[in-house]
mmCIF file of N, CA and C in Angstrom:
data_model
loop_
_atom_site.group_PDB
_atom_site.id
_atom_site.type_symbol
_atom_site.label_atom_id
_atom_site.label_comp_id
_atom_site.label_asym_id
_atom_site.label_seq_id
_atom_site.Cartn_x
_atom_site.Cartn_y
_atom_site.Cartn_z
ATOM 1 N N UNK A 1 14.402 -21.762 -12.049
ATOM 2 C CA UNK A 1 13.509 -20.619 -11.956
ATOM 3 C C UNK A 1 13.927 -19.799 -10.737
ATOM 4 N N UNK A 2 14.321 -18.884 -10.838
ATOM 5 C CA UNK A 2 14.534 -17.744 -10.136
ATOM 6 C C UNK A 2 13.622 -16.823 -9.653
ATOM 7 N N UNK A 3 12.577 -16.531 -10.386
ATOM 8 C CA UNK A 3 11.410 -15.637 -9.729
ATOM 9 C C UNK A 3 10.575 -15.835 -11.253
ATOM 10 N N UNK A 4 9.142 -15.359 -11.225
ATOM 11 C CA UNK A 4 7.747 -15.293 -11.769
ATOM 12 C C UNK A 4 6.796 -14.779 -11.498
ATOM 13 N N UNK A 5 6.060 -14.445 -11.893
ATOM 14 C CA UNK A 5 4.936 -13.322 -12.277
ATOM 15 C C UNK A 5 3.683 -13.937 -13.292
ATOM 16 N N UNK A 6 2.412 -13.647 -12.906
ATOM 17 C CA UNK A 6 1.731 -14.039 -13.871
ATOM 18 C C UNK A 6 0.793 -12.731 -14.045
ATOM 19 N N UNK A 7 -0.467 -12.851 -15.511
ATOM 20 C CA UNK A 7 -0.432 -11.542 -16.246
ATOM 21 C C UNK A 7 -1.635 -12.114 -16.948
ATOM 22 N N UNK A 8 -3.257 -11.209 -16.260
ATOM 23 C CA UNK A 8 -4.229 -12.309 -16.393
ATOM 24 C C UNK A 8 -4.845 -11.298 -17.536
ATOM 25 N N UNK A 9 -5.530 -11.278 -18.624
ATOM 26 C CA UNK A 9 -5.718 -10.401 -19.694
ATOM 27 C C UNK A 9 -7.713 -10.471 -18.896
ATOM 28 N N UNK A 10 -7.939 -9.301 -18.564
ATOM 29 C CA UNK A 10 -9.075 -8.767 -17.548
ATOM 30 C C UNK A 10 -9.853 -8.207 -18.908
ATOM 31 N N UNK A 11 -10.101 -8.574 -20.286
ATOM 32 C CA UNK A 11 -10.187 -7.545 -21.178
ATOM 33 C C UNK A 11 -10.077 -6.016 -21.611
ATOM 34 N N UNK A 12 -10.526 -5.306 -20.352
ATOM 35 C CA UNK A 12 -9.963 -3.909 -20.276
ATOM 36 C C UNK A 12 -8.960 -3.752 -19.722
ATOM 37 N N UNK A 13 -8.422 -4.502 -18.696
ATOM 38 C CA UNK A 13 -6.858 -4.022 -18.690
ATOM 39 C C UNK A 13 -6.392 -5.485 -18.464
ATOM 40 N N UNK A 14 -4.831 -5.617 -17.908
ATOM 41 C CA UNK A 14 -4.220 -6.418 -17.611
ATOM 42 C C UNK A 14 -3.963 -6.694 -15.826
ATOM 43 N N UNK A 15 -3.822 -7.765 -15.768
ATOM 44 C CA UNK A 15 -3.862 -8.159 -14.073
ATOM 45 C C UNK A 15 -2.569 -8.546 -13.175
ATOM 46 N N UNK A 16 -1.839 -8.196 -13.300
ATOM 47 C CA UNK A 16 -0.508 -8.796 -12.472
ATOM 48 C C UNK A 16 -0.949 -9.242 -11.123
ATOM 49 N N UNK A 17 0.101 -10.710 -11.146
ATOM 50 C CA UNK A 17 -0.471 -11.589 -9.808
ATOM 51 C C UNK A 17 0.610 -12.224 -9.958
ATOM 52 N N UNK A 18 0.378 -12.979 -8.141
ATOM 53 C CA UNK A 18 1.866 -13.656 -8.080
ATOM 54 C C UNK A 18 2.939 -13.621 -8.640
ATOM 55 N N UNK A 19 3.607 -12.155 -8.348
ATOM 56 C CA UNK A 19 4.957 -11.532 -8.507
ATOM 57 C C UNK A 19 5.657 -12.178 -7.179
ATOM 58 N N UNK A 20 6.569 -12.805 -7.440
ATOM 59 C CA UNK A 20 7.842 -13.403 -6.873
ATOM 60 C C UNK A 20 9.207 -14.026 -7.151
ATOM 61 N N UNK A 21 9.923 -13.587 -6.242
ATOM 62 C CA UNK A 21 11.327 -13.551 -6.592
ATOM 63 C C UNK A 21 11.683 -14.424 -5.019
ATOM 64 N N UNK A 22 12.407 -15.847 -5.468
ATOM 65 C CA UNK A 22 13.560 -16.413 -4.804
ATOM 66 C C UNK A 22 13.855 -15.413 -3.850
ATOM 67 N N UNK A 23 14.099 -15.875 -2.262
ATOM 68 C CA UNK A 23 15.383 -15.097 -1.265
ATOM 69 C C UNK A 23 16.232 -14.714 -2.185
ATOM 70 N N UNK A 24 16.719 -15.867 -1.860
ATOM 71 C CA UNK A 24 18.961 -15.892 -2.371
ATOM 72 C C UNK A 24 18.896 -14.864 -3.509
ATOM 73 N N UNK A 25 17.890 -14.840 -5.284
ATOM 74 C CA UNK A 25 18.065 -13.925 -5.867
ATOM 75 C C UNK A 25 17.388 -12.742 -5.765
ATOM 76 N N UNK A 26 17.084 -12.151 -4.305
ATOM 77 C CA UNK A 26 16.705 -10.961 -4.474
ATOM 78 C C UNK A 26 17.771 -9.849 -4.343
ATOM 79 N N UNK A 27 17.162 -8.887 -5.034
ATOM 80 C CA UNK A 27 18.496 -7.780 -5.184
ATOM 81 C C UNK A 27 19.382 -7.755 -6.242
ATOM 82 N N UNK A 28 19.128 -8.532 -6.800
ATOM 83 C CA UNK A 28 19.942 -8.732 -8.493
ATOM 84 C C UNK A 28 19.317 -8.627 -9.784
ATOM 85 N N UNK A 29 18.087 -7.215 -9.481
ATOM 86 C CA UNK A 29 17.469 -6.891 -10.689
ATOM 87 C C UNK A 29 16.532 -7.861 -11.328
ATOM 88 N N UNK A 30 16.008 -9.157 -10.514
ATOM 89 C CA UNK A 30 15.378 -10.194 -11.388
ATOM 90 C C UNK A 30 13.803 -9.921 -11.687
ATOM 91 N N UNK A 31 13.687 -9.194 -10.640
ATOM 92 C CA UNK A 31 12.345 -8.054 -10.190
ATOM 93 C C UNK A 31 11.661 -7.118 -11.302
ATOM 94 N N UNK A 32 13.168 -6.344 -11.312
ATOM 95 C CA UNK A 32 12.949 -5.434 -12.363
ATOM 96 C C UNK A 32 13.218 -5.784 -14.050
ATOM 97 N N UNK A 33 14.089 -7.192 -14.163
ATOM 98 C CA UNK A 33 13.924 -7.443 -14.856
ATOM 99 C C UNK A 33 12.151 -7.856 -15.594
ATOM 100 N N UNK A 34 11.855 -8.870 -14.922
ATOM 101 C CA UNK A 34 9.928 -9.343 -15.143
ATOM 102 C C UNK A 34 9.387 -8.043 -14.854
ATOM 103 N N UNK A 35 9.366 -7.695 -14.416
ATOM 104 C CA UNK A 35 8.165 -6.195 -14.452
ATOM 105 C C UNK A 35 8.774 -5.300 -15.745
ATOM 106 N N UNK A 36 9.971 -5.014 -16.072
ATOM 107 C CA UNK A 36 10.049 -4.539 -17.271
ATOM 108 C C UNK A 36 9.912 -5.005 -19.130
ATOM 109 N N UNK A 37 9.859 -6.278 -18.713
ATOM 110 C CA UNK A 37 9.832 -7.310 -19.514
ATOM 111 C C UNK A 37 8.048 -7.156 -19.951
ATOM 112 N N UNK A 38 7.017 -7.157 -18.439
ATOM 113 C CA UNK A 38 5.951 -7.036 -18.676
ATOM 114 C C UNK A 38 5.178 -6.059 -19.762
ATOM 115 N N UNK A 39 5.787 -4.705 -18.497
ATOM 116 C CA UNK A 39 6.095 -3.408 -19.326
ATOM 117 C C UNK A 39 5.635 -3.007 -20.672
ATOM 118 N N UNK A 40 6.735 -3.937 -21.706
ATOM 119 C CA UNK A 40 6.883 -3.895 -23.377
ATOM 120 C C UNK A 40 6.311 -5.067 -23.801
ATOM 121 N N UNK A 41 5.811 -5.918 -23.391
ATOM 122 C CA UNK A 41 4.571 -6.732 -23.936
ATOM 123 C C UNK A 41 3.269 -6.037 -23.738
ATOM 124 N N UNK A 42 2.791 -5.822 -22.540
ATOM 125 C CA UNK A 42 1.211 -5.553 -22.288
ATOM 126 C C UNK A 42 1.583 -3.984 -22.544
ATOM 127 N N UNK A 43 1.210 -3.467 -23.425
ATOM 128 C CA UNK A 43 1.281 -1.922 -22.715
ATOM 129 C C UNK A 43 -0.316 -1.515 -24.064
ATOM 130 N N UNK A 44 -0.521 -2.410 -24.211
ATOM 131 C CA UNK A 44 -2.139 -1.569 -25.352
ATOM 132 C C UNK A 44 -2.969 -1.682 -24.420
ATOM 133 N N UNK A 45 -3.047 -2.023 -22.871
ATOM 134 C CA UNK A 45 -4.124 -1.394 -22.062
ATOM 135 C C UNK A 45 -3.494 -1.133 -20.630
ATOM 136 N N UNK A 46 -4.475 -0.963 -19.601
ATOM 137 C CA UNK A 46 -3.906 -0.671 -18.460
ATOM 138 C C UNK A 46 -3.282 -1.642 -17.861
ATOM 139 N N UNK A 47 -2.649 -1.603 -17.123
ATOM 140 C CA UNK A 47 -2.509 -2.627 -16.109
ATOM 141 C C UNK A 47 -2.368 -2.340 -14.824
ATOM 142 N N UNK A 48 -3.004 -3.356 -13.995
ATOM 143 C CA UNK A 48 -3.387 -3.270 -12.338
ATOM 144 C C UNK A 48 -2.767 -3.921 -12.049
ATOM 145 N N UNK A 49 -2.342 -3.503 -10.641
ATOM 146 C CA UNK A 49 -2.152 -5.067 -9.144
ATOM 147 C C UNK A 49 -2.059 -4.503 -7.954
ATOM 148 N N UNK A 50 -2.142 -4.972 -7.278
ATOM 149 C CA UNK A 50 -2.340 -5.389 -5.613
ATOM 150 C C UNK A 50 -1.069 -5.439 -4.825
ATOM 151 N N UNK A 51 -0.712 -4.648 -3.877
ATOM 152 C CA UNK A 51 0.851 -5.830 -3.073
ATOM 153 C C UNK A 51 1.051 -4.402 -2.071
ATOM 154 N N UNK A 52 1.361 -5.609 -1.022
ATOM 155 C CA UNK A 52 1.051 -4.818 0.603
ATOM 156 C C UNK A 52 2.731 -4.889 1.092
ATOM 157 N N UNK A 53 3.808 -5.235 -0.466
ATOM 158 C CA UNK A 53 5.110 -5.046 0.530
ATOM 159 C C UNK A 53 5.610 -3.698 -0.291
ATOM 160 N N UNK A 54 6.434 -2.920 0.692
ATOM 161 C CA UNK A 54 6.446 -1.370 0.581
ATOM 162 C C UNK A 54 8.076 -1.624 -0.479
ATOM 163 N N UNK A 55 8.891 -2.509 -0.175
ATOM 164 C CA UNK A 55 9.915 -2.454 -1.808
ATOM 165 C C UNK A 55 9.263 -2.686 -3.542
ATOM 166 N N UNK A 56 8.242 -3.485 -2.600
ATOM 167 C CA UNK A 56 7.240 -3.606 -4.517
ATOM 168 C C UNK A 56 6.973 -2.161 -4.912
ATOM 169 N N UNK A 57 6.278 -1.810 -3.804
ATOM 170 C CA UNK A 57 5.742 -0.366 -3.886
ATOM 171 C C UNK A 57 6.623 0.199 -4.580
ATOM 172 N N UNK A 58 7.478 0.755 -4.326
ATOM 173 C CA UNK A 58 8.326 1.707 -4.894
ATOM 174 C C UNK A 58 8.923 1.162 -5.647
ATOM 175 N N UNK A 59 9.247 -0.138 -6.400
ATOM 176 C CA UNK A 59 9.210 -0.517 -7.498
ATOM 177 C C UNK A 59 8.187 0.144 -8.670
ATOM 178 N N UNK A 60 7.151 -0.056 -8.037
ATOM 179 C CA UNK A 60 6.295 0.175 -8.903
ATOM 180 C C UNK A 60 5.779 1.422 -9.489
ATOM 181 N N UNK A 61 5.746 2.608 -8.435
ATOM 182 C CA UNK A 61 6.410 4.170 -8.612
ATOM 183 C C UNK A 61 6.921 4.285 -9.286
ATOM 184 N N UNK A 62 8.155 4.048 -9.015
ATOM 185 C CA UNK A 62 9.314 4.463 -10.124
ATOM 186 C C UNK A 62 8.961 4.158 -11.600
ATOM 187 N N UNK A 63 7.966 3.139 -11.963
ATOM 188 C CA UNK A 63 7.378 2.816 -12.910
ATOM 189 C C UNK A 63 6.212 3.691 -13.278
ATOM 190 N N UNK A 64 5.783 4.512 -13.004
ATOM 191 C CA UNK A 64 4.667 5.327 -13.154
ATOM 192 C C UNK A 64 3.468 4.883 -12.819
ATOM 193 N N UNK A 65 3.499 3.421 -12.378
ATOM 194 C CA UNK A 65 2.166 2.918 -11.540
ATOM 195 C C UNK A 65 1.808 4.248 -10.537
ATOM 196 N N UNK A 66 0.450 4.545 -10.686
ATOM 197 C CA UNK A 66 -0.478 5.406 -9.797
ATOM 198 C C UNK A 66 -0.998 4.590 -8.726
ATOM 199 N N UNK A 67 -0.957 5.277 -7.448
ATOM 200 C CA UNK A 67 -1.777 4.533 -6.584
ATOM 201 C C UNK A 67 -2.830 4.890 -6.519
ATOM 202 N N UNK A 68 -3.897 3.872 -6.466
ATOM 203 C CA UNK A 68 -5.828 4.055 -6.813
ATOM 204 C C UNK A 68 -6.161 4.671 -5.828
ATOM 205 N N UNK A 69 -5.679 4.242 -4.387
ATOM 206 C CA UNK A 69 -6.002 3.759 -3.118
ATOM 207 C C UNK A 69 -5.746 2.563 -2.214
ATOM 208 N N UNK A 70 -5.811 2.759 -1.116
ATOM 209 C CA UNK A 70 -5.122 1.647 -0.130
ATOM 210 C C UNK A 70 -6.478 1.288 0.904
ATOM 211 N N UNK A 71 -5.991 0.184 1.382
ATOM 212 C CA UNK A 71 -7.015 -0.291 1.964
ATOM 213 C C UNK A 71 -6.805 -1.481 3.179
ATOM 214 N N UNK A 72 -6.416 -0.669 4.079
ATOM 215 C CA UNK A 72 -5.175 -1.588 5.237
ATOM 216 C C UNK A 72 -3.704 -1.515 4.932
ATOM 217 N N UNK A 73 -3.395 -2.908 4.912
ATOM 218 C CA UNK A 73 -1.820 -2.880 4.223
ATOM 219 C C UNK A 73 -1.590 -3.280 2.792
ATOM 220 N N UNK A 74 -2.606 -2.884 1.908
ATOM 221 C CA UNK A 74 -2.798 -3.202 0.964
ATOM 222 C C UNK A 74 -2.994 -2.394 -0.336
ATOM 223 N N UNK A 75 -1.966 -2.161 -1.201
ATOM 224 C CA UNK A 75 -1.682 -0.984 -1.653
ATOM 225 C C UNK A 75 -2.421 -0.985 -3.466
ATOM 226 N N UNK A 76 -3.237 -0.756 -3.993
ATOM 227 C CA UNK A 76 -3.713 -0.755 -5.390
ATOM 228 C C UNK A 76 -3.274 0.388 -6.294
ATOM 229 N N UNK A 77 -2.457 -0.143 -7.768
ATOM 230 C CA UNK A 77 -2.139 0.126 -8.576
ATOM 231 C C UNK A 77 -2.452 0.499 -9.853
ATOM 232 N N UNK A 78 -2.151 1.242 -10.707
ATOM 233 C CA UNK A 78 -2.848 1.063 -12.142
ATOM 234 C C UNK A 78 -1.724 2.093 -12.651
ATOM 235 N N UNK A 79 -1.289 1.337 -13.835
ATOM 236 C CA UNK A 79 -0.238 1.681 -15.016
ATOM 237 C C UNK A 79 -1.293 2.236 -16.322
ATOM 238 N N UNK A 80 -1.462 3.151 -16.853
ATOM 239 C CA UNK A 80 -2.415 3.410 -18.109
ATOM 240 C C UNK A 80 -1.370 3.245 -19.185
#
């Protein structure tokens, strides 16, 4: 196992949690692999998450995740 993600079904939307990726394989797309992977499974509702590190962040941008609002170092998401 290289990295994982879990994907809690919230009934109105979807929940992404514990997104992580291995040191050694970071930087080799394994990231963007599971988040795109997510992507084209969940996409018949929203999906949310949480994450206070600023490379997720802009991972997640580039994905059309909206930011809700922040709240410290703590950055909230939502994909429609």
């Amino acid at each position: 196992v290289e990295g994982f993600l879990s994907v809690e079904d919230k009934n109105s939307y979807y929940y992404v949690d514990n997104f992580y990726v291995l040191k050694n394989y970071r930087n080799n797309d394994i990231g963007n692999c599971l988040l795109d992977t997510v992507l084209k499974i969940f996409n018949d509702k929203p999906i949310k998450l949480i994450t206070r590190n600023n490379i997720a962040l802009q991972m997640y941008l580039k994905r059309n995740f909206k930011l809700q609002y922040q709240r410290g170092r703590y950055f909230y998401l939502m994909k429609n």
